[in-house]
């Protein structure tokens, strides 16, 4: 009697423990995998909620004293670039931006540079050093930067003639990409993903 | 049933926690307090692990100002939070939202808790039922008595055995059967609980008395085993064996799981958490954006190498950097320092290779760029390439002392004369001739017969009025034929980076064994009679007129 009782019950116990183990691994495996994946991500690279949204209007005082308002640029394609003179990737891309500007300035396009967390003097020096000819101004209070969700500079935005943000690029950008993306913006094509390059976190 | 009740109350208990958390915001009259409260919920975009309220960064300051301004303008805290979410996305909130997809984050732990409690209760109930179903589990019987009865049952004495012990054993077997019958009747419902308990106690008392008697009676050797005796232990061993196997398996899987978990966590954490290189840096992030992780050993070796390099203890520095490169073959910093050591040793090619290795991993590593530029400029005289490098460096470096240094070097590099096709060479000769000393070397007539045709001629330049030590520049000419026209220029400078300018003492030596560091008899020497000579001058003629 006893013999018949104990034998099969341990057998099922054995099979049960393996099943239990598999179930445990099935639960814990994905959790661990998710954790591993999460560790490799930078939360800041979650796609900006600004994509395909209307660009927030702002008015900026340029270094030459004139005022520039985004609202006045409706109907034009706008390239907006946030930079600082202390940021190496900004320095690295500066010539590319000017080169791109030279290529498209005769079309219905505008470049705007916005200096962040920088002194007037250093900013002016930067512009002089890289022979920047497109309009540049300073974001005194950092408000424009926050409006555009800036966290790593240089950061560039492309705005179509209807005033919609079509593309965002965090980090250094090449002249060819600027030209390609501003042409897309002129046609109102919204990119699905943001671009990435070498960046420096804001201060 | 008490267990079911416990289960239900546990479920209710967890449901209580599952109720959506209500955001209760106490009315805060003070604007600063309210600002702080909201800022504390926002993630600083610079240093991701701090809140906007706690971060000292400029950006956080600006964000606090925006919060304050919006609150002052009459916006509700939720509107302010929504503003930041609409700009940065939800990651800007330190507490994820309790609605939408992020609600999972809030609910999941409670669901897991409820699930765990349910499973635990289920398992506990199963165990309890199993235990109740076991036939031999009379509670009040002491463990010893019970096991004695079970054991003795299988060791029935021979029928012919009439000894006192045998009789006692038979009595025990009878008691055991009685106990079994009682349990059977009880489980079958023929016996009420109270009757069962009373009868059982009676039997158990008898069994206990019997046990005492048995213990006093000496056992007799060599009893014949009944077939039952054989069968029962067999069952016992298999069941204990399989149980032991099960236990072993559980231990192994448990251990393996813990090890795996520990390993995974250890690897992930060390791989993804990096030291902050600045207060603006984040601790986690893309593996690619992380700074060199490396082992603690490699980091220690790196620090040791740098210290040795600073003290100009090059052999020690080389050993340390080699150690770093052994564990991290692409470590750009170690390659760069090796490059500088090679420059010191006069191995321009090796240094160039080292800098290029460093730049292959970190194309914008400023020190490696500087080193490469210097080698190209001063060793390879490849001015065009050197210019490119320094211009790149100038582009990358923020204004400051170091950058000014780069600008200075860039200005020094001759715009022409390089091998680069970019630059036209309008007047390379003029510039180059300005940097040499040239003249004619002859041998005095009285030494003509001492002339060794196999000897090597060394033209040596030492800074005038300078200390002893190694010469500034040396030129070696094998098997010279006199009279000999010579020119000594920057390309003959021994230490990289030393300028070939100013007043210089020029001497020559005709060395028999061709080794410049030894002076032996038979070596002939001579010097420029009007020493020192200005770099750039011509007609610095030298007569070899002395024998050693």
PDB file of C-alpha atoms in Angstrom, chain B residues 168 172 206-217:
ATOM      1  CA  UNK B 168       5.648  -7.751  23.726  1.00  0.00           C
ATOM      2  CA  UNK B 172       2.756  -3.870  19.778  1.00  0.00           C
ATOM      3  CA  UNK B 206      -0.889   1.329  26.192  1.00  0.00           C
ATOM      4  CA  UNK B 207       1.722   1.749  23.486  1.00  0.00           C
ATOM      5  CA  UNK B 208       3.794   4.047  25.664  1.00  0.00           C
ATOM      6  CA  UNK B 209       3.738   1.558  28.542  1.00  0.00           C
ATOM      7  CA  UNK B 210       4.654  -1.242  26.168  1.00  0.00           C
ATOM      8  CA  UNK B 211       7.516   0.795  24.825  1.00  0.00           C
ATOM      9  CA  UNK B 212       8.949   1.225  28.291  1.00  0.00           C
ATOM     10  CA  UNK B 213       8.664  -2.521  28.886  1.00  0.00           C
ATOM     11  CA  UNK B 214      10.265  -3.342  25.569  1.00  0.00           C
ATOM     12  CA  UNK B 215      13.170  -1.103  26.322  1.00  0.00           C
ATOM     13  CA  UNK B 216      13.776  -3.018  29.547  1.00  0.00           C
ATOM     14  CA  UNK B 217      13.642  -6.404  27.788  1.00  0.00           C
TER      15      UNK B 217
END
